[in-house]
Amino acid sequence: MPELPEVETVANGVNARIAGDRIEDLWFSSKPEPMKTPPAAMAKALTGRSIERVRRVGKHIVFDFAPDPKREPVQWIVHLGMTGRLVVVDPGVPRPPHTHGVLVLHSGRELRFVDARRFGRMGLHLIEKAKDEAVELPGFRGPGTEPLRISKVDFRSLFHKRRTSIKAALLNQSLLHGVGNIYADEALFRAGIRPRRMAARLSTRELDRLHGAVQKVLREAIRLGGSSVSDYVDAAGERGFFQLRHFVYMRTGQACLVCGTPIRRLVIAGRGTHYCPICQH
Ligand SMILES: [Zn+2]
């Protein structure tokens, strides 16, 4: 499942290719699962819109459009789910199976949403106006807190009363949005904290270390284009490289890159969890 760095890589790749382009036409498949908003409503709201920017919010990809005084301000929101992909291609490229949405662009290219397992979603977000003026509110925010922007103090307060394991708390998307299994394991390793420790029992110093480790791991992964495990690829169909930097994730039984001890695996919150019994306390 794509996590924050992969979603950011896809969003940046799509933005670089289609910002400034205009949506001429839309096509949606007949499969109901990917449609958070009925296809007819999406087509009506989006046709003719100029794409101003494509960016990541949490694990969602948000399409911002140039203001249009005659129409309601909207955003188009895509969630990749487990296997969703957004690709920008020439229209002559055959549409692969499991294509669920196509934006036909003024430039002649197409943005396609392809998702074999259909856990991904496409939908509209209506931007509310502030009560007294014609000021637009910031639009789609998604659940939870953005891990790359959260302060040390806010990070501590998210976790210091949680009576669950720190691994489960890191995976809780209503707390931090976008940190999944790979980056939770890698951040805990870099912070030297065992995944089974209860979040509420971590010291301030440990939480501060974890805060730094989460941000560092996510930034490094974004720089390397995400982790390609299973079938993740970015908007150009390229694979990421962060998997080459994994210290613990999916390295069960292999030597710890720091101390040489075999990496162990256990299951927390239903997820395979990888750690070094020597480097993490
Ligand atoms: Zn170790």
PDB file of C-alpha atoms and ligand atoms in Angstrom:
ATOM      1  CA  MET A   1       0.000   0.000   0.000  1.00  0.00           C
ATOM      2  CA  PRO A   2       1.459   3.394  -0.893  1.00  0.00           C
ATOM      3  CA  GLU A   3       2.374   5.457   2.138  1.00  0.00           C
ATOM      4  CA  LEU A   4       3.070   9.164   2.442  1.00  0.00           C
ATOM      5  CA  PRO A   5       6.341   9.273   0.437  1.00  0.00           C
ATOM      6  CA  GLU A   6       4.873   7.276  -2.446  1.00  0.00           C
ATOM      7  CA  VAL A   7       1.720   9.418  -2.511  1.00  0.00           C
ATOM      8  CA  GLU A   8       3.858  12.580  -2.453  1.00  0.00           C
ATOM      9  CA  THR A   9       6.005  11.227  -5.296  1.00  0.00           C
ATOM     10  CA  VAL A  10       2.922  10.433  -7.391  1.00  0.00           C
ATOM     11  CA  ALA A  11       1.336  13.828  -6.633  1.00  0.00           C
ATOM     12  CA  ASN A  12       4.549  15.699  -7.537  1.00  0.00           C
ATOM     13  CA  GLY A  13       4.950  13.669 -10.725  1.00  0.00           C
ATOM     14  CA  VAL A  14       1.369  14.297 -11.817  1.00  0.00           C
ATOM     15  CA  ASN A  15       1.698  17.989 -10.917  1.00  0.00           C
ATOM     16  CA  ALA A  16       4.862  18.361 -13.002  1.00  0.00           C
ATOM     17  CA  ARG A  17       3.068  16.857 -16.004  1.00  0.00           C
ATOM     18  CA  ILE A  18      -0.393  18.380 -15.942  1.00  0.00           C
ATOM     19  CA  ALA A  19      -0.409  21.626 -13.905  1.00  0.00           C
ATOM     20  CA  GLY A  20      -1.789  24.327 -16.187  1.00  0.00           C
ATOM     21  CA  ASP A  21      -3.622  21.836 -18.398  1.00  0.00           C
ATOM     22  CA  ARG A  22      -7.414  21.862 -18.801  1.00  0.00           C
ATOM     23  CA  ILE A  23      -9.891  19.017 -18.435  1.00  0.00           C
ATOM     24  CA  GLU A  24     -11.778  18.632 -21.725  1.00  0.00           C
ATOM     25  CA  ASP A  25     -13.635  15.439 -20.997  1.00  0.00           C
ATOM     26  CA  LEU A  26     -13.930  12.668 -18.423  1.00  0.00           C
ATOM     27  CA  TRP A  27     -14.611   8.955 -18.611  1.00  0.00           C
ATOM     28  CA  PHE A  28     -15.390   6.619 -15.730  1.00  0.00           C
ATOM     29  CA  SER A  29     -15.773   2.851 -15.566  1.00  0.00           C
ATOM     30  CA  SER A  30     -19.012   1.200 -14.499  1.00  0.00           C
ATOM     31  CA  LYS A  31     -17.446  -0.221 -11.333  1.00  0.00           C
ATOM     32  CA  PRO A  32     -19.062   1.460  -8.321  1.00  0.00           C
ATOM     33  CA  GLU A  33     -16.303   0.958  -5.714  1.00  0.00           C
ATOM     34  CA  PRO A  34     -13.812   3.622  -6.868  1.00  0.00           C
ATOM     35  CA  MET A  35     -16.499   6.317  -7.110  1.00  0.00           C
ATOM     36  CA  LYS A  36     -16.848   8.306  -3.924  1.00  0.00           C
ATOM     37  CA  THR A  37     -18.936  10.779  -5.909  1.00  0.00           C
ATOM     38  CA  PRO A  38     -21.271   9.621  -8.719  1.00  0.00           C
ATOM     39  CA  PRO A  39     -19.412   9.752 -12.058  1.00  0.00           C
ATOM     40  CA  ALA A  40     -21.999  12.079 -13.632  1.00  0.00           C
ATOM     41  CA  ALA A  41     -21.511  14.603 -10.835  1.00  0.00           C
ATOM     42  CA  MET A  42     -17.722  14.413 -11.169  1.00  0.00           C
ATOM     43  CA  ALA A  43     -17.949  14.904 -14.935  1.00  0.00           C
ATOM     44  CA  LYS A  44     -20.283  17.890 -14.552  1.00  0.00           C
ATOM     45  CA  ALA A  45     -18.180  19.579 -11.870  1.00  0.00           C
ATOM     46  CA  LEU A  46     -14.796  19.010 -13.522  1.00  0.00           C
ATOM     47  CA  THR A  47     -15.295  19.446 -17.256  1.00  0.00           C
ATOM     48  CA  GLY A  48     -13.620  22.645 -18.445  1.00  0.00           C
ATOM     49  CA  ARG A  49     -11.627  23.176 -15.236  1.00  0.00           C
ATOM     50  CA  SER A  50      -8.033  24.341 -15.435  1.00  0.00           C
ATOM     51  CA  ILE A  51      -5.716  22.364 -13.187  1.00  0.00           C
ATOM     52  CA  GLU A  52      -3.770  24.774 -11.027  1.00  0.00           C
ATOM     53  CA  ARG A  53      -1.862  22.329  -8.857  1.00  0.00           C
ATOM     54  CA  VAL A  54      -1.747  18.675  -7.803  1.00  0.00           C
ATOM     55  CA  ARG A  55      -0.468  18.012  -4.288  1.00  0.00           C
ATOM     56  CA  ARG A  56      -0.523  15.571  -1.430  1.00  0.00           C
ATOM     57  CA  VAL A  57      -2.663  16.079   1.660  1.00  0.00           C
ATOM     58  CA  GLY A  58      -2.146  13.204   4.074  1.00  0.00           C
ATOM     59  CA  LYS A  59      -2.423  10.149   1.861  1.00  0.00           C
ATOM     60  CA  HIS A  60      -4.819  11.834  -0.535  1.00  0.00           C
ATOM     61  CA  ILE A  61      -3.947  13.464  -3.843  1.00  0.00           C
ATOM     62  CA  VAL A  62      -5.699  16.803  -4.199  1.00  0.00           C
ATOM     63  CA  PHE A  63      -6.339  18.542  -7.511  1.00  0.00           C
ATOM     64  CA  ASP A  64      -6.754  22.324  -7.130  1.00  0.00           C
ATOM     65  CA  PHE A  65      -8.369  24.232  -9.966  1.00  0.00           C
ATOM     66  CA  ALA A  66      -8.048  27.806 -11.159  1.00  0.00           C
ATOM     67  CA  PRO A  67     -10.854  29.952  -9.706  1.00  0.00           C
ATOM     68  CA  ASP A  68     -13.965  30.077 -11.878  1.00  0.00           C
ATOM     69  CA  PRO A  69     -16.365  32.801 -10.698  1.00  0.00           C
ATOM     70  CA  LYS A  70     -19.338  31.115 -12.349  1.00  0.00           C
ATOM     71  CA  ARG A  71     -18.902  27.775 -10.621  1.00  0.00           C
ATOM     72  CA  GLU A  72     -18.744  26.376  -7.105  1.00  0.00           C
ATOM     73  CA  PRO A  73     -15.160  25.951  -5.884  1.00  0.00           C
ATOM     74  CA  VAL A  74     -14.314  22.247  -5.861  1.00  0.00           C
ATOM     75  CA  GLN A  75     -11.332  19.966  -5.547  1.00  0.00           C
ATOM     76  CA  TRP A  76     -10.899  16.496  -6.982  1.00  0.00           C
ATOM     77  CA  ILE A  77      -9.565  14.005  -4.466  1.00  0.00           C
ATOM     78  CA  VAL A  78      -7.906  10.707  -5.320  1.00  0.00           C
ATOM     79  CA  HIS A  79      -6.892   8.052  -2.817  1.00  0.00           C
ATOM     80  CA  LEU A  80      -4.706   5.298  -4.244  1.00  0.00           C
ATOM     81  CA  GLY A  81      -5.884   2.612  -1.816  1.00  0.00           C
ATOM     82  CA  MET A  82      -3.801  -0.569  -2.069  1.00  0.00           C
ATOM     83  CA  THR A  83      -2.958  -0.744  -5.756  1.00  0.00           C
ATOM     84  CA  GLY A  84      -4.195   2.499  -7.341  1.00  0.00           C
ATOM     85  CA  ARG A  85      -2.003   4.285  -9.886  1.00  0.00           C
ATOM     86  CA  LEU A  86      -2.282   7.676 -11.563  1.00  0.00           C
ATOM     87  CA  VAL A  87      -0.480   7.851 -14.877  1.00  0.00           C
ATOM     88  CA  VAL A  88      -0.183  10.559 -17.521  1.00  0.00           C
ATOM     89  CA  VAL A  89       0.009   9.110 -21.023  1.00  0.00           C
ATOM     90  CA  ASP A  90      -0.674   9.844 -24.667  1.00  0.00           C
ATOM     91  CA  PRO A  91      -4.186   8.785 -25.696  1.00  0.00           C
ATOM     92  CA  GLY A  92      -2.766   6.252 -28.182  1.00  0.00           C
ATOM     93  CA  VAL A  93      -1.446   4.118 -25.318  1.00  0.00           C
ATOM     94  CA  PRO A  94      -4.028   1.314 -24.874  1.00  0.00           C
ATOM     95  CA  ARG A  95      -6.092   1.672 -21.714  1.00  0.00           C
ATOM     96  CA  PRO A  96      -4.992  -1.115 -19.369  1.00  0.00           C
ATOM     97  CA  PRO A  97      -7.538  -3.359 -17.650  1.00  0.00           C
ATOM     98  CA  HIS A  98      -8.822  -1.911 -14.362  1.00  0.00           C
ATOM     99  CA  THR A  99      -8.833   1.672 -15.689  1.00  0.00           C
ATOM    100  CA  HIS A 100     -11.573   3.388 -13.667  1.00  0.00           C
ATOM    101  CA  GLY A 101     -11.172   7.046 -14.507  1.00  0.00           C
ATOM    102  CA  VAL A 102      -9.734   9.075 -17.396  1.00  0.00           C
ATOM    103  CA  LEU A 103      -9.278  12.821 -17.598  1.00  0.00           C
ATOM    104  CA  VAL A 104      -8.905  13.872 -21.215  1.00  0.00           C
ATOM    105  CA  LEU A 105      -6.719  16.971 -21.187  1.00  0.00           C
ATOM    106  CA  HIS A 106      -6.508  19.965 -23.514  1.00  0.00           C
ATOM    107  CA  SER A 107      -2.856  19.128 -24.265  1.00  0.00           C
ATOM    108  CA  GLY A 108      -4.032  15.845 -25.785  1.00  0.00           C
ATOM    109  CA  ARG A 109      -2.728  13.686 -22.979  1.00  0.00           C
ATOM    110  CA  GLU A 110      -4.761  11.605 -20.577  1.00  0.00           C
ATOM    111  CA  LEU A 111      -4.560  11.214 -16.823  1.00  0.00           C
ATOM    112  CA  ARG A 112      -5.673   7.689 -15.958  1.00  0.00           C
ATOM    113  CA  PHE A 113      -6.618   6.147 -12.655  1.00  0.00           C
ATOM    114  CA  VAL A 114      -5.906   2.417 -12.757  1.00  0.00           C
ATOM    115  CA  ASP A 115      -6.665   0.194  -9.785  1.00  0.00           C
ATOM    116  CA  ALA A 116      -6.809  -3.613  -9.910  1.00  0.00           C
ATOM    117  CA  ARG A 117      -8.033  -4.184  -6.365  1.00  0.00           C
ATOM    118  CA  ARG A 118     -10.451  -1.246  -6.250  1.00  0.00           C
ATOM    119  CA  PHE A 119      -9.650   0.043  -2.765  1.00  0.00           C
ATOM    120  CA  GLY A 120      -8.742   3.416  -4.287  1.00  0.00           C
ATOM    121  CA  ARG A 121     -11.260   6.257  -4.485  1.00  0.00           C
ATOM    122  CA  MET A 122     -12.063   9.290  -6.630  1.00  0.00           C
ATOM    123  CA  GLY A 123     -14.381  12.016  -5.409  1.00  0.00           C
ATOM    124  CA  LEU A 124     -15.270  15.702  -5.274  1.00  0.00           C
ATOM    125  CA  HIS A 125     -14.648  17.958  -2.324  1.00  0.00           C
ATOM    126  CA  LEU A 126     -16.739  21.133  -2.191  1.00  0.00           C
ATOM    127  CA  ILE A 127     -14.747  24.035  -0.724  1.00  0.00           C
ATOM    128  CA  GLU A 128     -16.771  25.810   1.922  1.00  0.00           C
ATOM    129  CA  LYS A 129     -16.816  29.566   2.195  1.00  0.00           C
ATOM    130  CA  ALA A 130     -16.153  31.303   5.504  1.00  0.00           C
ATOM    131  CA  LYS A 131     -19.343  32.540   7.180  1.00  0.00           C
ATOM    132  CA  ASP A 132     -19.086  36.299   6.828  1.00  0.00           C
ATOM    133  CA  GLU A 133     -17.113  36.901   3.679  1.00  0.00           C
ATOM    134  CA  ALA A 134     -16.450  35.414   0.308  1.00  0.00           C
ATOM    135  CA  VAL A 135     -13.210  34.005   1.678  1.00  0.00           C
ATOM    136  CA  GLU A 136     -12.577  30.414   0.777  1.00  0.00           C
ATOM    137  CA  LEU A 137     -11.548  28.025   3.517  1.00  0.00           C
ATOM    138  CA  PRO A 138      -8.410  26.018   2.751  1.00  0.00           C
ATOM    139  CA  GLY A 139     -10.299  23.064   1.349  1.00  0.00           C
ATOM    140  CA  PHE A 140      -9.654  19.379   1.819  1.00  0.00           C
ATOM    141  CA  ARG A 141      -7.608  18.485   4.880  1.00  0.00           C
ATOM    142  CA  GLY A 142      -8.242  14.794   5.446  1.00  0.00           C
ATOM    143  CA  PRO A 143      -8.124  13.084   8.827  1.00  0.00           C
ATOM    144  CA  GLY A 144      -5.259  13.223  11.328  1.00  0.00           C
ATOM    145  CA  THR A 145      -2.154  15.414  11.467  1.00  0.00           C
ATOM    146  CA  GLU A 146       0.422  15.898   8.735  1.00  0.00           C
ATOM    147  CA  PRO A 147       3.587  14.146   9.980  1.00  0.00           C
ATOM    148  CA  LEU A 148       6.028  16.352   8.050  1.00  0.00           C
ATOM    149  CA  ARG A 149       4.685  19.523   9.637  1.00  0.00           C
ATOM    150  CA  ILE A 150       3.812  18.473  13.177  1.00  0.00           C
ATOM    151  CA  SER A 151       5.877  20.189  15.913  1.00  0.00           C
ATOM    152  CA  LYS A 152       7.712  18.280  18.639  1.00  0.00           C
ATOM    153  CA  VAL A 153       5.228  19.496  21.244  1.00  0.00           C
ATOM    154  CA  ASP A 154       2.187  18.417  19.231  1.00  0.00           C
ATOM    155  CA  PHE A 155       3.846  15.102  18.440  1.00  0.00           C
ATOM    156  CA  ARG A 156       4.353  14.394  22.160  1.00  0.00           C
ATOM    157  CA  SER A 157       0.757  15.273  22.928  1.00  0.00           C
ATOM    158  CA  LEU A 158      -0.541  12.904  20.217  1.00  0.00           C
ATOM    159  CA  PHE A 159       1.136   9.915  21.861  1.00  0.00           C
ATOM    160  CA  HIS A 160       1.841  10.504  25.523  1.00  0.00           C
ATOM    161  CA  LYS A 161      -1.553   9.282  26.723  1.00  0.00           C
ATOM    162  CA  ARG A 162      -1.969   6.374  24.303  1.00  0.00           C
ATOM    163  CA  ARG A 163      -2.120   3.071  26.100  1.00  0.00           C
ATOM    164  CA  THR A 164      -1.399   1.053  22.958  1.00  0.00           C
ATOM    165  CA  SER A 165       1.921  -0.018  21.491  1.00  0.00           C
ATOM    166  CA  ILE A 166       3.824   2.802  19.813  1.00  0.00           C
ATOM    167  CA  LYS A 167       3.717   0.836  16.553  1.00  0.00           C
ATOM    168  CA  ALA A 168      -0.090   0.655  16.629  1.00  0.00           C
ATOM    169  CA  ALA A 169      -0.277   4.348  17.548  1.00  0.00           C
ATOM    170  CA  LEU A 170       1.978   5.285  14.618  1.00  0.00           C
ATOM    171  CA  LEU A 171      -0.286   3.313  12.276  1.00  0.00           C
ATOM    172  CA  ASN A 172      -3.415   5.031  13.615  1.00  0.00           C
ATOM    173  CA  GLN A 173      -4.331   7.326  10.720  1.00  0.00           C
ATOM    174  CA  SER A 174      -6.558   9.508  12.893  1.00  0.00           C
ATOM    175  CA  LEU A 175      -3.381  10.561  14.765  1.00  0.00           C
ATOM    176  CA  LEU A 176      -0.668  10.870  12.111  1.00  0.00           C
ATOM    177  CA  HIS A 177      -1.823  10.685   8.524  1.00  0.00           C
ATOM    178  CA  GLY A 178       0.260   8.776   6.018  1.00  0.00           C
ATOM    179  CA  VAL A 179       2.695   6.782   8.167  1.00  0.00           C
ATOM    180  CA  GLY A 180       2.110   3.130   7.344  1.00  0.00           C
ATOM    181  CA  ASN A 181       3.877  -0.120   8.059  1.00  0.00           C
ATOM    182  CA  ILE A 182       7.179   0.504   6.248  1.00  0.00           C
ATOM    183  CA  TYR A 183       7.902   3.932   7.668  1.00  0.00           C
ATOM    184  CA  ALA A 184       6.651   3.096  11.182  1.00  0.00           C
ATOM    185  CA  ASP A 185       9.144   0.189  11.375  1.00  0.00           C
ATOM    186  CA  GLU A 186      11.976   2.214   9.857  1.00  0.00           C
ATOM    187  CA  ALA A 187      11.349   5.255  12.104  1.00  0.00           C
ATOM    188  CA  LEU A 188      11.212   3.095  15.255  1.00  0.00           C
ATOM    189  CA  PHE A 189      14.513   1.485  14.281  1.00  0.00           C
ATOM    190  CA  ARG A 190      16.174   4.844  13.709  1.00  0.00           C
ATOM    191  CA  ALA A 191      14.793   6.139  17.015  1.00  0.00           C
ATOM    192  CA  GLY A 192      16.012   2.984  18.825  1.00  0.00           C
ATOM    193  CA  ILE A 193      12.547   2.187  20.212  1.00  0.00           C
ATOM    194  CA  ARG A 194      10.980  -1.275  20.342  1.00  0.00           C
ATOM    195  CA  PRO A 195       7.673  -1.384  18.476  1.00  0.00           C
ATOM    196  CA  ARG A 196       5.828  -3.128  21.336  1.00  0.00           C
ATOM    197  CA  ARG A 197       6.552  -0.394  23.904  1.00  0.00           C
ATOM    198  CA  MET A 198       3.429   1.319  25.181  1.00  0.00           C
ATOM    199  CA  ALA A 199       3.235   4.822  23.714  1.00  0.00           C
ATOM    200  CA  ALA A 200       2.267   6.358  27.074  1.00  0.00           C
ATOM    201  CA  ARG A 201       5.432   4.970  28.681  1.00  0.00           C
ATOM    202  CA  LEU A 202       7.859   6.581  26.239  1.00  0.00           C
ATOM    203  CA  SER A 203       9.935   9.392  27.711  1.00  0.00           C
ATOM    204  CA  THR A 204       9.868  12.906  26.297  1.00  0.00           C
ATOM    205  CA  ARG A 205      13.342  12.314  24.953  1.00  0.00           C
ATOM    206  CA  GLU A 206      12.246   9.130  23.180  1.00  0.00           C
ATOM    207  CA  LEU A 207       9.197  10.831  21.682  1.00  0.00           C
ATOM    208  CA  ASP A 208      11.407  13.685  20.465  1.00  0.00           C
ATOM    209  CA  ARG A 209      13.765  11.163  18.901  1.00  0.00           C
ATOM    210  CA  LEU A 210      10.855   9.419  17.229  1.00  0.00           C
ATOM    211  CA  HIS A 211       9.502  12.745  15.941  1.00  0.00           C
ATOM    212  CA  GLY A 212      12.852  13.425  14.293  1.00  0.00           C
ATOM    213  CA  ALA A 213      13.115   9.871  12.954  1.00  0.00           C
ATOM    214  CA  VAL A 214       9.622   9.875  11.405  1.00  0.00           C
ATOM    215  CA  GLN A 215      10.304  13.135   9.574  1.00  0.00           C
ATOM    216  CA  LYS A 216      13.781  12.090   8.479  1.00  0.00           C
ATOM    217  CA  VAL A 217      12.614   8.735   7.133  1.00  0.00           C
ATOM    218  CA  LEU A 218       9.706  10.296   5.244  1.00  0.00           C
ATOM    219  CA  ARG A 219      11.872  13.068   3.747  1.00  0.00           C
ATOM    220  CA  GLU A 220      14.567  10.629   2.700  1.00  0.00           C
ATOM    221  CA  ALA A 221      11.973   8.349   1.111  1.00  0.00           C
ATOM    222  CA  ILE A 222      10.393  11.268  -0.777  1.00  0.00           C
ATOM    223  CA  ARG A 223      13.827  12.248  -2.057  1.00  0.00           C
ATOM    224  CA  LEU A 224      14.359   8.702  -3.349  1.00  0.00           C
ATOM    225  CA  GLY A 225      10.931   8.483  -4.976  1.00  0.00           C
ATOM    226  CA  GLY A 226       9.298   6.248  -2.360  1.00  0.00           C
ATOM    227  CA  SER A 227       9.651   2.522  -1.689  1.00  0.00           C
ATOM    228  CA  SER A 228       8.771   0.083  -4.432  1.00  0.00           C
ATOM    229  CA  VAL A 229       7.329  -2.930  -2.705  1.00  0.00           C
ATOM    230  CA  SER A 230       4.596  -4.878  -4.529  1.00  0.00           C
ATOM    231  CA  ASP A 231       3.453  -2.842  -7.514  1.00  0.00           C
ATOM    232  CA  TYR A 232       3.973   0.791  -6.587  1.00  0.00           C
ATOM    233  CA  VAL A 233       5.183   3.046  -9.414  1.00  0.00           C
ATOM    234  CA  ASP A 234       5.111   6.833  -9.769  1.00  0.00           C
ATOM    235  CA  ALA A 235       3.265   8.917 -12.363  1.00  0.00           C
ATOM    236  CA  ALA A 236       5.784   8.003 -15.063  1.00  0.00           C
ATOM    237  CA  GLY A 237       5.693   4.317 -14.218  1.00  0.00           C
ATOM    238  CA  GLU A 238       9.088   4.466 -12.482  1.00  0.00           C
ATOM    239  CA  ARG A 239       9.860   2.535  -9.331  1.00  0.00           C
ATOM    240  CA  GLY A 240      11.168   4.209  -6.167  1.00  0.00           C
ATOM    241  CA  PHE A 241      14.435   3.429  -4.428  1.00  0.00           C
ATOM    242  CA  PHE A 242      13.846   3.839  -0.714  1.00  0.00           C
ATOM    243  CA  GLN A 243      13.450   0.053  -0.302  1.00  0.00           C
ATOM    244  CA  LEU A 244      17.236  -0.126  -0.767  1.00  0.00           C
ATOM    245  CA  ARG A 245      17.607   1.904   2.443  1.00  0.00           C
ATOM    246  CA  HIS A 246      15.378  -0.248   4.632  1.00  0.00           C
ATOM    247  CA  PHE A 247      17.092  -1.247   7.868  1.00  0.00           C
ATOM    248  CA  VAL A 248      14.414  -3.596   9.181  1.00  0.00           C
ATOM    249  CA  TYR A 249      11.289  -3.694   7.026  1.00  0.00           C
ATOM    250  CA  MET A 250      10.958  -7.144   5.387  1.00  0.00           C
ATOM    251  CA  ARG A 251      14.485  -8.075   6.503  1.00  0.00           C
ATOM    252  CA  THR A 252      13.458 -10.815   8.990  1.00  0.00           C
ATOM    253  CA  GLY A 253      16.407 -13.099   9.800  1.00  0.00           C
ATOM    254  CA  GLN A 254      18.908 -10.926   7.920  1.00  0.00           C
ATOM    255  CA  ALA A 255      21.738  -9.253   9.832  1.00  0.00           C
ATOM    256  CA  CYS A 256      21.027  -5.822  11.315  1.00  0.00           C
ATOM    257  CA  LEU A 257      22.997  -3.318   9.242  1.00  0.00           C
ATOM    258  CA  VAL A 258      24.219  -1.656  12.440  1.00  0.00           C
ATOM    259  CA  CYS A 259      24.990  -4.500  14.893  1.00  0.00           C
ATOM    260  CA  GLY A 260      24.718  -7.730  12.866  1.00  0.00           C
ATOM    261  CA  THR A 261      22.005  -9.324  15.017  1.00  0.00           C
ATOM    262  CA  PRO A 262      19.251 -11.085  13.008  1.00  0.00           C
ATOM    263  CA  ILE A 263      16.194  -8.849  12.505  1.00  0.00           C
ATOM    264  CA  ARG A 264      13.093 -10.177  14.236  1.00  0.00           C
ATOM    265  CA  ARG A 265       9.464 -10.112  13.185  1.00  0.00           C
ATOM    266  CA  LEU A 266       6.303 -10.006  15.259  1.00  0.00           C
ATOM    267  CA  VAL A 267       2.711  -9.041  14.555  1.00  0.00           C
ATOM    268  CA  ILE A 268       1.266  -5.837  16.020  1.00  0.00           C
ATOM    269  CA  ALA A 269      -2.184  -4.522  15.136  1.00  0.00           C
ATOM    270  CA  GLY A 270      -2.387  -7.252  12.506  1.00  0.00           C
ATOM    271  CA  ARG A 271       0.728  -5.999  10.721  1.00  0.00           C
ATOM    272  CA  GLY A 272       4.110  -7.669  10.319  1.00  0.00           C
ATOM    273  CA  THR A 273       6.541  -5.646  12.429  1.00  0.00           C
ATOM    274  CA  HIS A 274      10.307  -5.759  12.050  1.00  0.00           C
ATOM    275  CA  TYR A 275      12.912  -4.690  14.618  1.00  0.00           C
ATOM    276  CA  CYS A 276      16.431  -5.270  15.921  1.00  0.00           C
ATOM    277  CA  PRO A 277      16.446  -6.727  19.455  1.00  0.00           C
ATOM    278  CA  ILE A 278      19.796  -5.054  20.208  1.00  0.00           C
ATOM    279  CA  CYS A 279      19.512  -1.605  18.622  1.00  0.00           C
ATOM    280  CA  GLN A 280      15.958  -1.000  19.837  1.00  0.00           C
ATOM    281  CA  HIS A 281      15.029  -0.775  23.513  1.00  0.00           C
TER     282      HIS A 281
HETATM  283 ZN    ZN B   1      20.936  -3.904  15.468  1.00  0.00          ZN
END
